[in-house]
mmCIF file of C-alpha atoms in Angstrom:
data_model
loop_
_atom_site.group_PDB
_atom_site.id
_atom_site.type_symbol
_atom_site.label_atom_id
_atom_site.label_comp_id
_atom_site.label_asym_id
_atom_site.label_seq_id
_atom_site.Cartn_x
_atom_site.Cartn_y
_atom_site.Cartn_z
ATOM 1 C CA MET B 22 26.116 74.172 105.037
ATOM 2 C CA ALA B 23 26.275 70.370 106.856
ATOM 3 C CA ILE B 24 25.656 67.430 106.014
ATOM 4 C CA ILE B 25 25.533 64.910 109.104
ATOM 5 C CA ASP B 26 25.848 61.196 109.068
ATOM 6 C CA TYR B 27 23.478 60.345 111.974
ATOM 7 C CA ASN B 28 23.357 56.839 112.990
ATOM 8 C CA PHE B 29 20.314 55.234 115.506
ATOM 9 C CA MET B 30 18.907 52.367 116.930
ATOM 10 C CA SER B 31 15.770 52.209 115.296
ATOM 11 C CA GLN B 32 12.784 50.922 117.105
ATOM 12 C CA SER B 33 10.237 50.520 114.226
ATOM 13 C CA LEU B 34 12.968 48.983 111.558
ATOM 14 C CA MET B 35 14.838 46.910 115.069
ATOM 15 C CA HIS B 36 17.969 47.869 114.129
ATOM 16 C CA PRO B 37 20.313 50.089 113.417
ATOM 17 C CA THR B 38 20.380 52.888 110.608
ATOM 18 C CA THR B 39 21.786 55.734 109.253
ATOM 19 C CA VAL B 40 19.969 59.261 107.616
ATOM 20 C CA LYS B 41 21.323 61.611 106.406
ATOM 21 C CA LEU B 42 20.643 65.397 107.994
ATOM 22 C CA VAL B 43 21.576 68.097 104.958
ATOM 23 C CA MET B 44 21.045 71.771 107.031
ATOM 24 C CA PRO B 45 21.081 75.348 105.275
ATOM 25 C CA CYS B 46 25.039 76.923 105.820
ATOM 26 C CA ASN B 47 23.005 79.154 109.171
ATOM 27 C CA ASN B 48 21.985 75.754 110.426
ATOM 28 C CA LYS B 49 18.474 77.624 111.173
ATOM 29 C CA PRO B 50 16.022 75.850 108.470
ATOM 30 C CA GLU B 51 12.443 77.518 108.332
ATOM 31 C CA TYR B 52 11.639 74.088 106.602
ATOM 32 C CA VAL B 53 12.440 70.335 107.476
ATOM 33 C CA MET B 54 11.538 67.721 104.719
ATOM 34 C CA ILE B 55 12.067 64.158 104.911
ATOM 35 C CA PHE B 56 12.902 63.102 101.355
ATOM 36 C CA LEU B 57 12.570 59.422 100.216
ATOM 37 C CA HIS B 58 14.444 57.945 97.518
ATOM 38 C CA GLY B 59 13.440 55.146 94.524
ATOM 39 C CA VAL B 60 14.039 51.510 93.941
ATOM 40 C CA LEU B 61 17.751 50.211 94.011
ATOM 41 C CA SER B 62 18.617 53.537 95.405
ATOM 42 C CA ASP B 63 19.747 55.287 98.900
ATOM 43 C CA ALA B 64 20.404 58.348 100.601
ATOM 44 C CA ASN B 65 24.062 58.291 99.047
ATOM 45 C CA ASN B 66 23.003 58.042 95.497
ATOM 46 C CA CYS B 67 20.294 61.453 96.277
ATOM 47 C CA VAL B 68 22.851 63.948 97.714
ATOM 48 C CA SER B 69 25.619 62.362 94.704
ATOM 49 C CA ASN B 70 22.892 62.938 92.411
ATOM 50 C CA MET B 71 20.955 66.280 93.430
ATOM 51 C CA ASP B 72 22.166 69.789 94.528
ATOM 52 C CA VAL B 73 21.023 69.281 98.251
ATOM 53 C CA GLN B 74 23.323 71.196 99.695
ATOM 54 C CA GLY B 75 22.361 73.621 97.248
ATOM 55 C CA MET B 76 18.297 73.356 97.766
ATOM 56 C CA ALA B 77 18.896 73.917 101.547
ATOM 57 C CA ASP B 78 20.973 76.690 101.197
ATOM 58 C CA ARG B 79 18.418 78.260 98.958
ATOM 59 C CA TYR B 80 14.951 77.436 100.405
ATOM 60 C CA LYS B 81 16.124 77.486 104.190
ATOM 61 C CA VAL B 82 15.527 73.960 104.027
ATOM 62 C CA ALA B 83 16.411 70.703 106.166
ATOM 63 C CA PHE B 84 16.825 67.487 104.221
ATOM 64 C CA ILE B 85 16.335 64.363 106.145
ATOM 65 C CA ILE B 86 17.786 61.680 103.765
ATOM 66 C CA PRO B 87 16.535 57.728 104.646
ATOM 67 C CA SER B 88 17.547 54.610 103.571
ATOM 68 C CA CYS B 89 14.965 51.940 103.490
ATOM 69 C CA GLY B 90 15.641 49.805 100.217
ATOM 70 C CA ASN B 91 13.100 48.221 98.387
ATOM 71 C CA SER B 92 10.377 48.961 101.833
ATOM 72 C CA PHE B 93 7.806 51.436 99.950
ATOM 73 C CA TYR B 94 8.116 52.987 102.630
ATOM 74 C CA ILE B 95 5.187 50.196 104.160
ATOM 75 C CA ASP B 96 4.826 48.511 107.354
ATOM 76 C CA HIS B 97 6.528 44.731 106.847
ATOM 77 C CA GLY B 98 5.781 44.434 110.518
ATOM 78 C CA VAL B 99 8.794 43.587 113.356
ATOM 79 C CA ALA B 100 10.770 41.205 112.155
ATOM 80 C CA PHE B 101 10.999 42.762 108.399
ATOM 81 C CA GLY B 102 11.046 46.567 109.478
ATOM 82 C CA ASN B 103 7.907 49.059 109.596
ATOM 83 C CA TYR B 104 8.735 51.514 107.471
ATOM 84 C CA GLY B 105 5.678 53.609 107.318
ATOM 85 C CA LYS B 106 6.086 54.039 110.725
ATOM 86 C CA PHE B 107 9.866 54.865 110.658
ATOM 87 C CA VAL B 108 9.062 57.983 108.478
ATOM 88 C CA GLY B 109 5.492 58.971 109.447
ATOM 89 C CA THR B 110 6.772 59.527 113.487
ATOM 90 C CA GLU B 111 9.944 57.758 114.608
ATOM 91 C CA LEU B 112 12.266 59.495 112.006
ATOM 92 C CA LEU B 113 11.298 63.057 112.998
ATOM 93 C CA GLU B 114 10.474 62.635 116.255
ATOM 94 C CA ARG B 115 14.447 61.766 116.729
ATOM 95 C CA MET B 116 15.533 64.638 114.549
ATOM 96 C CA ARG B 117 14.412 66.894 116.549
ATOM 97 C CA LYS B 118 15.199 65.972 119.838
ATOM 98 C CA GLN B 119 18.578 65.915 117.966
ATOM 99 C CA PHE B 120 18.669 68.870 116.000
ATOM 100 C CA SER B 121 17.125 72.170 115.715
ATOM 101 C CA LEU B 122 14.875 71.792 113.130
ATOM 102 C CA PRO B 123 11.234 73.350 112.618
ATOM 103 C CA MET B 124 7.961 71.512 114.799
ATOM 104 C CA ASP B 125 5.318 72.807 113.121
ATOM 105 C CA ARG B 126 2.671 71.181 110.464
ATOM 106 C CA GLU B 127 3.151 73.755 107.923
ATOM 107 C CA HIS B 128 6.460 73.609 107.779
ATOM 108 C CA THR B 129 6.527 70.220 107.738
ATOM 109 C CA ILE B 130 6.972 67.949 104.354
ATOM 110 C CA ILE B 131 7.901 64.461 102.994
ATOM 111 C CA ALA B 132 8.677 64.173 99.248
ATOM 112 C CA GLY B 133 10.022 61.581 97.413
ATOM 113 C CA PHE B 134 10.553 60.185 94.105
ATOM 114 C CA SER B 135 8.991 56.756 91.807
ATOM 115 C CA MET B 136 9.206 54.089 95.153
ATOM 116 C CA GLY B 137 10.246 56.965 97.656
ATOM 117 C CA GLY B 138 6.599 59.444 96.044
ATOM 118 C CA TYR B 139 4.521 56.144 96.738
ATOM 119 C CA GLY B 140 5.697 56.689 99.992
ATOM 120 C CA ALA B 141 5.490 60.260 100.739
ATOM 121 C CA ILE B 142 1.549 60.220 99.022
ATOM 122 C CA ARG B 143 0.769 57.180 101.674
ATOM 123 C CA ASN B 144 2.539 58.387 104.975
ATOM 124 C CA GLY B 145 1.934 61.794 103.856
ATOM 125 C CA ALA B 146 -1.740 61.627 103.928
ATOM 126 C CA LYS B 147 -1.556 58.378 106.905
ATOM 127 C CA TYR B 148 0.163 60.723 109.120
ATOM 128 C CA CYS B 149 -1.665 64.035 107.790
ATOM 129 C CA ASP B 150 -1.379 65.792 111.994
ATOM 130 C CA THR B 151 2.690 65.635 111.056
ATOM 131 C CA PHE B 152 2.720 66.996 106.716
ATOM 132 C CA GLY B 153 2.094 70.071 106.176
ATOM 133 C CA THR B 154 2.951 69.480 101.887
ATOM 134 C CA VAL B 155 3.591 65.978 99.865
ATOM 135 C CA ILE B 156 5.769 66.152 97.137
ATOM 136 C CA GLY B 157 5.589 63.205 94.852
ATOM 137 C CA LEU B 158 8.043 63.215 91.972
ATOM 138 C CA SER B 159 7.263 59.919 88.811
ATOM 139 C CA SER B 160 5.356 58.708 92.328
ATOM 140 C CA ALA B 161 4.925 54.558 91.631
ATOM 141 C CA CYS B 162 1.061 55.674 92.320
ATOM 142 C CA LEU B 163 0.087 51.317 92.515
ATOM 143 C CA TYR B 164 -3.289 50.244 92.842
ATOM 144 C CA GLU B 165 -5.421 48.088 91.200
ATOM 145 C CA LYS B 166 -6.001 49.386 87.630
ATOM 146 C CA SER B 167 -1.991 49.647 87.455
ATOM 147 C CA VAL B 168 -1.732 45.811 88.298
ATOM 148 C CA ASN B 169 -2.400 44.593 84.956
ATOM 149 C CA GLU B 170 0.076 46.791 83.697
ATOM 150 C CA LEU B 171 2.685 45.598 86.115
ATOM 151 C CA ASN B 172 2.378 42.288 84.784
ATOM 152 C CA LYS B 173 3.452 42.995 81.309
ATOM 153 C CA GLY B 174 6.227 44.822 83.091
ATOM 154 C CA LYS B 175 5.929 47.800 81.486
ATOM 155 C CA PHE B 176 6.817 49.390 84.744
ATOM 156 C CA GLY B 177 10.407 47.854 84.283
ATOM 157 C CA TYR B 178 11.594 47.536 87.939
ATOM 158 C CA TYR B 179 7.713 46.790 89.370
ATOM 159 C CA LYS B 180 7.436 44.010 88.401
ATOM 160 C CA LEU B 181 4.582 42.334 89.976
ATOM 161 C CA GLN B 182 7.287 39.781 91.282
ATOM 162 C CA MET B 183 8.984 42.245 93.158
ATOM 163 C CA PHE B 184 5.388 44.104 94.193
ATOM 164 C CA ASP B 185 4.099 40.632 95.797
ATOM 165 C CA LYS B 186 7.131 40.259 97.396
ATOM 166 C CA VAL B 187 7.443 43.228 98.859
ATOM 167 C CA PHE B 188 3.464 44.159 99.627
ATOM 168 C CA LYS B 189 3.160 39.856 100.292
ATOM 169 C CA GLU B 190 0.118 37.948 99.707
ATOM 170 C CA LYS B 191 -1.938 41.613 98.565
ATOM 171 C CA SER B 192 -1.057 41.557 94.803
ATOM 172 C CA VAL B 193 -4.384 43.780 94.817
ATOM 173 C CA PRO B 194 -3.325 46.722 96.950
ATOM 174 C CA GLY B 195 -6.259 48.678 96.571
ATOM 175 C CA ASN B 196 -7.551 45.642 98.859
ATOM 176 C CA PHE B 197 -5.296 46.684 102.076
ATOM 177 C CA SER B 198 -4.377 49.107 104.625
ATOM 178 C CA GLU B 199 -1.425 50.071 102.737
ATOM 179 C CA ASN B 200 -2.747 51.710 100.171
ATOM 180 C CA TYR B 201 -2.754 55.624 100.401
ATOM 181 C CA LYS B 202 -6.359 55.819 98.240
ATOM 182 C CA TYR B 203 -7.893 53.684 101.255
ATOM 183 C CA VAL B 204 -5.647 55.968 103.558
ATOM 184 C CA ILE B 205 -6.688 59.237 102.013
ATOM 185 C CA GLU B 206 -10.704 58.266 102.236
ATOM 186 C CA GLU B 207 -9.868 57.246 105.916
ATOM 187 C CA LYS B 208 -8.689 60.043 106.993
ATOM 188 C CA LEU B 209 -11.427 62.587 105.053
ATOM 189 C CA LYS B 210 -14.354 60.012 106.742
ATOM 190 C CA LYS B 211 -12.958 61.014 109.764
ATOM 191 C CA GLY B 212 -12.772 65.086 109.227
ATOM 192 C CA LYS B 213 -8.484 65.529 108.968
ATOM 193 C CA LYS B 214 -7.268 67.896 107.311
ATOM 194 C CA LEU B 215 -5.246 66.455 104.352
ATOM 195 C CA PRO B 216 -1.584 67.791 103.237
ATOM 196 C CA PHE B 217 -0.896 69.718 100.216
ATOM 197 C CA PHE B 218 -0.144 67.526 97.321
ATOM 198 C CA TYR B 219 2.405 68.907 94.612
ATOM 199 C CA ILE B 220 2.725 66.254 92.155
ATOM 200 C CA SER B 221 4.822 66.162 89.288
ATOM 201 C CA CYS B 222 6.046 64.251 86.235
ATOM 202 C CA GLY B 223 7.827 63.770 83.497
ATOM 203 C CA ARG B 224 6.208 63.856 79.801
ATOM 204 C CA GLU B 225 8.190 61.186 78.037
ATOM 205 C CA GLU B 226 7.430 58.541 81.697
ATOM 206 C CA GLU B 227 5.214 55.636 81.645
ATOM 207 C CA LEU B 228 3.788 56.942 85.006
ATOM 208 C CA ARG B 229 2.800 59.814 84.134
ATOM 209 C CA GLN B 230 -0.941 58.056 83.014
ATOM 210 C CA ILE B 231 -1.133 56.790 87.008
ATOM 211 C CA ASN B 232 0.076 60.438 88.443
ATOM 212 C CA THR B 233 -2.616 61.599 85.979
ATOM 213 C CA GLU B 234 -5.270 59.411 87.146
ATOM 214 C CA PHE B 235 -3.375 60.517 90.803
ATOM 215 C CA VAL B 236 -4.261 63.902 90.833
ATOM 216 C CA ASN B 237 -8.035 63.776 89.368
ATOM 217 C CA TYR B 238 -8.338 61.541 92.041
ATOM 218 C CA LEU B 239 -7.187 64.024 94.659
ATOM 219 C CA LYS B 240 -9.813 66.746 92.774
ATOM 220 C CA GLU B 241 -12.351 64.996 93.171
ATOM 221 C CA LEU B 242 -12.629 64.684 96.304
ATOM 222 C CA HIS B 243 -11.572 68.561 96.646
ATOM 223 C CA VAL B 244 -7.992 67.721 97.944
ATOM 224 C CA LYS B 245 -5.662 70.197 97.602
ATOM 225 C CA CYS B 246 -3.319 69.607 94.797
ATOM 226 C CA TYR B 247 -0.839 71.039 92.015
ATOM 227 C CA TYR B 248 -0.220 68.923 88.769
ATOM 228 C CA ASN B 249 3.425 69.831 87.262
ATOM 229 C CA LEU B 250 4.330 68.359 84.462
ATOM 230 C CA SER B 251 7.227 68.804 82.133
ATOM 231 C CA HIS B 252 10.071 67.602 79.123
ATOM 232 C CA GLY B 253 11.476 64.148 80.761
ATOM 233 C CA GLU B 254 11.981 60.664 81.417
ATOM 234 C CA HIS B 255 12.279 58.541 84.853
ATOM 235 C CA ASN B 256 16.144 59.507 85.831
ATOM 236 C CA TRP B 257 17.854 61.541 87.678
ATOM 237 C CA GLN B 258 18.178 64.769 85.497
ATOM 238 C CA LEU B 259 14.284 65.337 86.157
ATOM 239 C CA TRP B 260 13.660 64.506 89.732
ATOM 240 C CA SER B 261 16.719 66.990 89.923
ATOM 241 C CA ARG B 262 15.467 69.647 88.463
ATOM 242 C CA GLU B 263 11.541 69.029 90.131
ATOM 243 C CA ILE B 264 12.569 68.885 93.190
ATOM 244 C CA ASP B 265 14.142 72.018 92.767
ATOM 245 C CA LYS B 266 11.175 73.729 91.825
ATOM 246 C CA ALA B 267 8.937 71.888 94.079
ATOM 247 C CA LEU B 268 10.815 73.673 96.465
ATOM 248 C CA MET B 269 10.553 76.403 95.262
ATOM 249 C CA TYR B 270 6.966 76.601 94.913
ATOM 250 C CA VAL B 271 5.848 75.309 98.106
ATOM 251 C CA THR B 272 8.595 77.697 100.344
ATOM 252 C CA GLY B 273 7.545 80.462 98.587
ATOM 253 C CA GLY B 274 11.775 81.178 97.953
ATOM 254 C CA GLU B 275 13.448 82.234 94.895
ATOM 255 C CA GLY B 276 15.855 78.985 93.254
ATOM 256 C CA GLU B 277 17.811 78.557 89.928
ATOM 257 C CA ASN B 278 14.350 77.785 88.193
ATOM 258 C CA SER B 279 12.179 80.682 87.155
ATOM 259 C CA PHE B 280 9.401 79.194 85.556
ATOM 260 C CA VAL B 281 7.181 76.382 87.719
ATOM 261 C CA GLY B 282 4.707 74.788 84.582
ATOM 262 C CA LYS B 283 0.803 74.623 85.106
ATOM 263 C CA GLY B 284 1.093 71.191 83.870
ATOM 264 C CA VAL B 285 -2.344 70.099 82.646
#
């Protein structure tokens, strides 16, 4: 397998950026996946805390892992970086030009954990012509109903002060176009085909309720999805285990996990 640090000048971010590319050992991936980190993390943390190399081999997946700060993977304008556009269009286009990666939608995945789960859901829906599958692990599915919980500081790092900084004056995320619900509903109105959503969360997580609500929301809209609940808290141990399960499920591969829970 190969781990490549690839640096280039990003037009979306308006500055140079380095992404990690992890290829399977035969350098012939059947799937390509953009994997988005959470708050206070980066691409190096993902490679250090997860068996990325092993999963690349087991499931024949090329991992593309950017480092995007605490951006929530939305568009902040030219001065501060259009992170949604970066992960939704520019990054994949650039990597496909430089490396031998799958080109079709059905074999293109966007995934992430925590804040990265929000980014995967939002951008997977927004760029639904590009991504065939979304994997959200412990996703920070923040919207109107969760603002009161943010005020209480319930979600740890997801405090309202930070949320306001990220989303500027739009402190109620249901009222603007960066919100994943808005994006999903706009795509459905236009008759677009949305990706398949694989959503996973730990039973002991504070984010469990809003992930369950999100899955119910998808079902109400008749959007294809799968919900996996398993024991665990908001940490690397859970995400490392669950991304392996998710890839086994969506690729049909055979990983170390012999069982994928059916959730609720």
